Amino acid sequence: MASNPCHQVLPPFEEMVDLAQKDPEAFAQFKRDMCEEMIQSASNKMQQRLWAQQSHIDLVVSKCKNPDHTNVTLMRELSEQMAKFKGALDGEVEKQGQAEIIPFHQTGNLH
């Protein structure tokens, strides 16, 4: 259940293009604000996952050279996620390997 239902309305496309061209920092802040509002509207349980996903998206986008590169890269990311989702629905979930646990051994006096 959402903590605060979100009913975002975007400005007309032309206004967003104009803002992005004339004031890229304001446009970036607008995008951050919209994302934050949407994530805050999700259930508390989902917010952590959504923030992690947004952080991943921001990292991926930061490595892109231009808007076309960003679109292609994000489409590739989305396609990979959809393939994983389809696999999970089809019962083809990859089993996670267990990590080897290495105990810490005290080698000397810490005091």
JSON list of C-alpha atoms in Angstrom, two decimals:
[
{"chain": "A", "resi": 1, "resn": "MET", "atom": "CA", "xyz": [0.00, 0.00, 0.00]},
{"chain": "A", "resi": 2, "resn": "ALA", "atom": "CA", "xyz": [1.36, 3.43, -0.92]},
{"chain": "A", "resi": 3, "resn": "SER", "atom": "CA", "xyz": [2.14, 5.83, 1.87]},
{"chain": "A", "resi": 4, "resn": "ASN", "atom": "CA", "xyz": [0.98, 8.82, -0.20]},
{"chain": "A", "resi": 5, "resn": "PRO", "atom": "CA", "xyz": [-0.64, 8.13, -3.55]},
{"chain": "A", "resi": 6, "resn": "CYS", "atom": "CA", "xyz": [1.20, 10.09, -6.23]},
{"chain": "A", "resi": 7, "resn": "HIS", "atom": "CA", "xyz": [-0.62, 11.82, -9.06]},
{"chain": "A", "resi": 8, "resn": "GLN", "atom": "CA", "xyz": [2.18, 13.52, -10.95]},
{"chain": "A", "resi": 9, "resn": "VAL", "atom": "CA", "xyz": [1.41, 15.71, -13.91]},
{"chain": "A", "resi": 10, "resn": "LEU", "atom": "CA", "xyz": [4.25, 16.56, -16.24]},
{"chain": "A", "resi": 11, "resn": "PRO", "atom": "CA", "xyz": [4.46, 19.96, -17.92]},
{"chain": "A", "resi": 12, "resn": "PRO", "atom": "CA", "xyz": [4.07, 19.95, -21.70]},
{"chain": "A", "resi": 13, "resn": "PHE", "atom": "CA", "xyz": [6.98, 18.29, -23.51]},
{"chain": "A", "resi": 14, "resn": "GLU", "atom": "CA", "xyz": [8.01, 21.54, -25.18]},
{"chain": "A", "resi": 15, "resn": "GLU", "atom": "CA", "xyz": [8.34, 23.24, -21.78]},
{"chain": "A", "resi": 16, "resn": "MET", "atom": "CA", "xyz": [10.57, 20.46, -20.50]},
{"chain": "A", "resi": 17, "resn": "VAL", "atom": "CA", "xyz": [12.75, 20.63, -23.64]},
{"chain": "A", "resi": 18, "resn": "ASP", "atom": "CA", "xyz": [13.01, 24.40, -23.24]},
{"chain": "A", "resi": 19, "resn": "LEU", "atom": "CA", "xyz": [13.98, 24.07, -19.56]},
{"chain": "A", "resi": 20, "resn": "ALA", "atom": "CA", "xyz": [16.56, 21.37, -20.37]},
{"chain": "A", "resi": 21, "resn": "GLN", "atom": "CA", "xyz": [18.14, 23.57, -23.03]},
{"chain": "A", "resi": 22, "resn": "LYS", "atom": "CA", "xyz": [18.05, 26.90, -21.16]},
{"chain": "A", "resi": 23, "resn": "ASP", "atom": "CA", "xyz": [18.73, 25.69, -17.61]},
{"chain": "A", "resi": 24, "resn": "PRO", "atom": "CA", "xyz": [20.11, 22.13, -17.44]},
{"chain": "A", "resi": 25, "resn": "GLU", "atom": "CA", "xyz": [20.61, 22.36, -13.66]},
{"chain": "A", "resi": 26, "resn": "ALA", "atom": "CA", "xyz": [16.97, 23.32, -13.08]},
{"chain": "A", "resi": 27, "resn": "PHE", "atom": "CA", "xyz": [15.88, 20.48, -15.37]},
{"chain": "A", "resi": 28, "resn": "ALA", "atom": "CA", "xyz": [18.09, 18.01, -13.45]},
{"chain": "A", "resi": 29, "resn": "GLN", "atom": "CA", "xyz": [16.57, 19.25, -10.18]},
{"chain": "A", "resi": 30, "resn": "PHE", "atom": "CA", "xyz": [13.07, 18.88, -11.64]},
{"chain": "A", "resi": 31, "resn": "LYS", "atom": "CA", "xyz": [13.84, 15.25, -12.55]},
{"chain": "A", "resi": 32, "resn": "ARG", "atom": "CA", "xyz": [15.26, 14.54, -9.07]},
{"chain": "A", "resi": 33, "resn": "ASP", "atom": "CA", "xyz": [12.19, 16.10, -7.43]},
{"chain": "A", "resi": 34, "resn": "MET", "atom": "CA", "xyz": [9.81, 14.05, -9.59]},
{"chain": "A", "resi": 35, "resn": "CYS", "atom": "CA", "xyz": [11.69, 10.83, -8.84]},
{"chain": "A", "resi": 36, "resn": "GLU", "atom": "CA", "xyz": [11.77, 11.58, -5.11]},
{"chain": "A", "resi": 37, "resn": "GLU", "atom": "CA", "xyz": [8.05, 12.34, -5.07]},
{"chain": "A", "resi": 38, "resn": "MET", "atom": "CA", "xyz": [7.27, 9.08, -6.84]},
{"chain": "A", "resi": 39, "resn": "ILE", "atom": "CA", "xyz": [9.52, 7.00, -4.59]},
{"chain": "A", "resi": 40, "resn": "GLN", "atom": "CA", "xyz": [8.12, 8.67, -1.46]},
{"chain": "A", "resi": 41, "resn": "SER", "atom": "CA", "xyz": [4.63, 7.70, -2.61]},
{"chain": "A", "resi": 42, "resn": "ALA", "atom": "CA", "xyz": [5.55, 3.99, -2.62]},
{"chain": "A", "resi": 43, "resn": "SER", "atom": "CA", "xyz": [5.15, 1.72, 0.38]},
{"chain": "A", "resi": 44, "resn": "ASN", "atom": "CA", "xyz": [7.90, 1.91, 2.98]},
{"chain": "A", "resi": 45, "resn": "LYS", "atom": "CA", "xyz": [8.88, -1.63, 2.05]},
{"chain": "A", "resi": 46, "resn": "MET", "atom": "CA", "xyz": [9.45, -0.69, -1.60]},
{"chain": "A", "resi": 47, "resn": "GLN", "atom": "CA", "xyz": [11.17, 2.65, -1.04]},
{"chain": "A", "resi": 48, "resn": "GLN", "atom": "CA", "xyz": [14.58, 1.15, -0.24]},
{"chain": "A", "resi": 49, "resn": "ARG", "atom": "CA", "xyz": [14.51, -0.93, -3.44]},
{"chain": "A", "resi": 50, "resn": "LEU", "atom": "CA", "xyz": [13.36, 2.04, -5.49]},
{"chain": "A", "resi": 51, "resn": "TRP", "atom": "CA", "xyz": [16.12, 4.28, -4.09]},
{"chain": "A", "resi": 52, "resn": "ALA", "atom": "CA", "xyz": [18.65, 1.56, -4.95]},
{"chain": "A", "resi": 53, "resn": "GLN", "atom": "CA", "xyz": [17.25, 1.31, -8.47]},
{"chain": "A", "resi": 54, "resn": "GLN", "atom": "CA", "xyz": [17.30, 5.09, -8.88]},
{"chain": "A", "resi": 55, "resn": "SER", "atom": "CA", "xyz": [20.89, 5.18, -7.68]},
{"chain": "A", "resi": 56, "resn": "HIS", "atom": "CA", "xyz": [21.80, 2.54, -10.27]},
{"chain": "A", "resi": 57, "resn": "ILE", "atom": "CA", "xyz": [20.02, 4.49, -13.01]},
{"chain": "A", "resi": 58, "resn": "ASP", "atom": "CA", "xyz": [21.83, 7.69, -11.99]},
{"chain": "A", "resi": 59, "resn": "LEU", "atom": "CA", "xyz": [25.17, 5.87, -12.13]},
{"chain": "A", "resi": 60, "resn": "VAL", "atom": "CA", "xyz": [24.43, 4.40, -15.57]},
{"chain": "A", "resi": 61, "resn": "VAL", "atom": "CA", "xyz": [23.27, 7.78, -16.93]},
{"chain": "A", "resi": 62, "resn": "SER", "atom": "CA", "xyz": [26.33, 9.56, -15.52]},
{"chain": "A", "resi": 63, "resn": "LYS", "atom": "CA", "xyz": [28.53, 7.45, -17.81]},
{"chain": "A", "resi": 64, "resn": "CYS", "atom": "CA", "xyz": [26.56, 8.33, -20.95]},
{"chain": "A", "resi": 65, "resn": "LYS", "atom": "CA", "xyz": [27.94, 10.83, -23.45]},
{"chain": "A", "resi": 66, "resn": "ASN", "atom": "CA", "xyz": [24.73, 12.34, -24.83]},
{"chain": "A", "resi": 67, "resn": "PRO", "atom": "CA", "xyz": [20.93, 11.90, -24.75]},
{"chain": "A", "resi": 68, "resn": "ASP", "atom": "CA", "xyz": [20.94, 9.29, -27.53]},
{"chain": "A", "resi": 69, "resn": "HIS", "atom": "CA", "xyz": [23.57, 7.25, -25.69]},
{"chain": "A", "resi": 70, "resn": "THR", "atom": "CA", "xyz": [21.49, 7.57, -22.53]},
{"chain": "A", "resi": 71, "resn": "ASN", "atom": "CA", "xyz": [18.34, 6.30, -24.26]},
{"chain": "A", "resi": 72, "resn": "VAL", "atom": "CA", "xyz": [20.12, 3.31, -25.81]},
{"chain": "A", "resi": 73, "resn": "THR", "atom": "CA", "xyz": [21.85, 2.44, -22.54]},
{"chain": "A", "resi": 74, "resn": "LEU", "atom": "CA", "xyz": [18.67, 2.71, -20.47]},
{"chain": "A", "resi": 75, "resn": "MET", "atom": "CA", "xyz": [16.77, 0.65, -23.04]},
{"chain": "A", "resi": 76, "resn": "ARG", "atom": "CA", "xyz": [19.42, -2.05, -22.75]},
{"chain": "A", "resi": 77, "resn": "GLU", "atom": "CA", "xyz": [19.13, -1.95, -18.95]},
{"chain": "A", "resi": 78, "resn": "LEU", "atom": "CA", "xyz": [15.35, -2.22, -19.17]},
{"chain": "A", "resi": 79, "resn": "SER", "atom": "CA", "xyz": [15.56, -5.12, -21.62]},
{"chain": "A", "resi": 80, "resn": "GLU", "atom": "CA", "xyz": [17.92, -6.99, -19.28]},
{"chain": "A", "resi": 81, "resn": "GLN", "atom": "CA", "xyz": [15.58, -6.44, -16.34]},
{"chain": "A", "resi": 82, "resn": "MET", "atom": "CA", "xyz": [12.58, -7.59, -18.38]},
{"chain": "A", "resi": 83, "resn": "ALA", "atom": "CA", "xyz": [14.46, -10.74, -19.42]},
{"chain": "A", "resi": 84, "resn": "LYS", "atom": "CA", "xyz": [15.22, -11.49, -15.76]},
{"chain": "A", "resi": 85, "resn": "PHE", "atom": "CA", "xyz": [11.58, -10.84, -14.84]},
{"chain": "A", "resi": 86, "resn": "LYS", "atom": "CA", "xyz": [10.39, -13.14, -17.63]},
{"chain": "A", "resi": 87, "resn": "GLY", "atom": "CA", "xyz": [12.83, -15.80, -16.47]},
{"chain": "A", "resi": 88, "resn": "ALA", "atom": "CA", "xyz": [11.53, -15.53, -12.92]},
{"chain": "A", "resi": 89, "resn": "LEU", "atom": "CA", "xyz": [7.94, -15.85, -14.14]},
{"chain": "A", "resi": 90, "resn": "ASP", "atom": "CA", "xyz": [8.92, -18.87, -16.24]},
{"chain": "A", "resi": 91, "resn": "GLY", "atom": "CA", "xyz": [10.64, -20.48, -13.23]},
{"chain": "A", "resi": 92, "resn": "GLU", "atom": "CA", "xyz": [14.14, -19.99, -14.61]},
{"chain": "A", "resi": 93, "resn": "VAL", "atom": "CA", "xyz": [15.50, -18.18, -11.58]},
{"chain": "A", "resi": 94, "resn": "GLU", "atom": "CA", "xyz": [19.25, -18.33, -11.24]},
{"chain": "A", "resi": 95, "resn": "LYS", "atom": "CA", "xyz": [20.26, -19.75, -7.90]},
{"chain": "A", "resi": 96, "resn": "GLN", "atom": "CA", "xyz": [22.52, -17.48, -5.93]},
{"chain": "A", "resi": 97, "resn": "GLY", "atom": "CA", "xyz": [25.73, -19.11, -4.84]},
{"chain": "A", "resi": 98, "resn": "GLN", "atom": "CA", "xyz": [26.60, -19.10, -1.20]},
{"chain": "A", "resi": 99, "resn": "ALA", "atom": "CA", "xyz": [29.49, -16.97, -0.11]},
{"chain": "A", "resi": 100, "resn": "GLU", "atom": "CA", "xyz": [32.40, -18.57, 1.64]},
{"chain": "A", "resi": 101, "resn": "ILE", "atom": "CA", "xyz": [32.58, -17.35, 5.22]},
{"chain": "A", "resi": 102, "resn": "ILE", "atom": "CA", "xyz": [36.12, -16.69, 6.37]},
{"chain": "A", "resi": 103, "resn": "PRO", "atom": "CA", "xyz": [36.48, -16.30, 10.14]},
{"chain": "A", "resi": 104, "resn": "PHE", "atom": "CA", "xyz": [38.58, -13.49, 11.58]},
{"chain": "A", "resi": 105, "resn": "HIS", "atom": "CA", "xyz": [41.43, -14.65, 13.77]},
{"chain": "A", "resi": 106, "resn": "GLN", "atom": "CA", "xyz": [42.97, -12.37, 16.32]},
{"chain": "A", "resi": 107, "resn": "THR", "atom": "CA", "xyz": [46.66, -12.14, 15.53]},
{"chain": "A", "resi": 108, "resn": "GLY", "atom": "CA", "xyz": [47.85, -9.94, 18.31]},
{"chain": "A", "resi": 109, "resn": "ASN", "atom": "CA", "xyz": [46.92, -7.93, 21.36]},
{"chain": "A", "resi": 110, "resn": "LEU", "atom": "CA", "xyz": [44.68, -5.01, 20.44]},
{"chain": "A", "resi": 111, "resn": "HIS", "atom": "CA", "xyz": [45.31, -3.03, 23.61]}
]
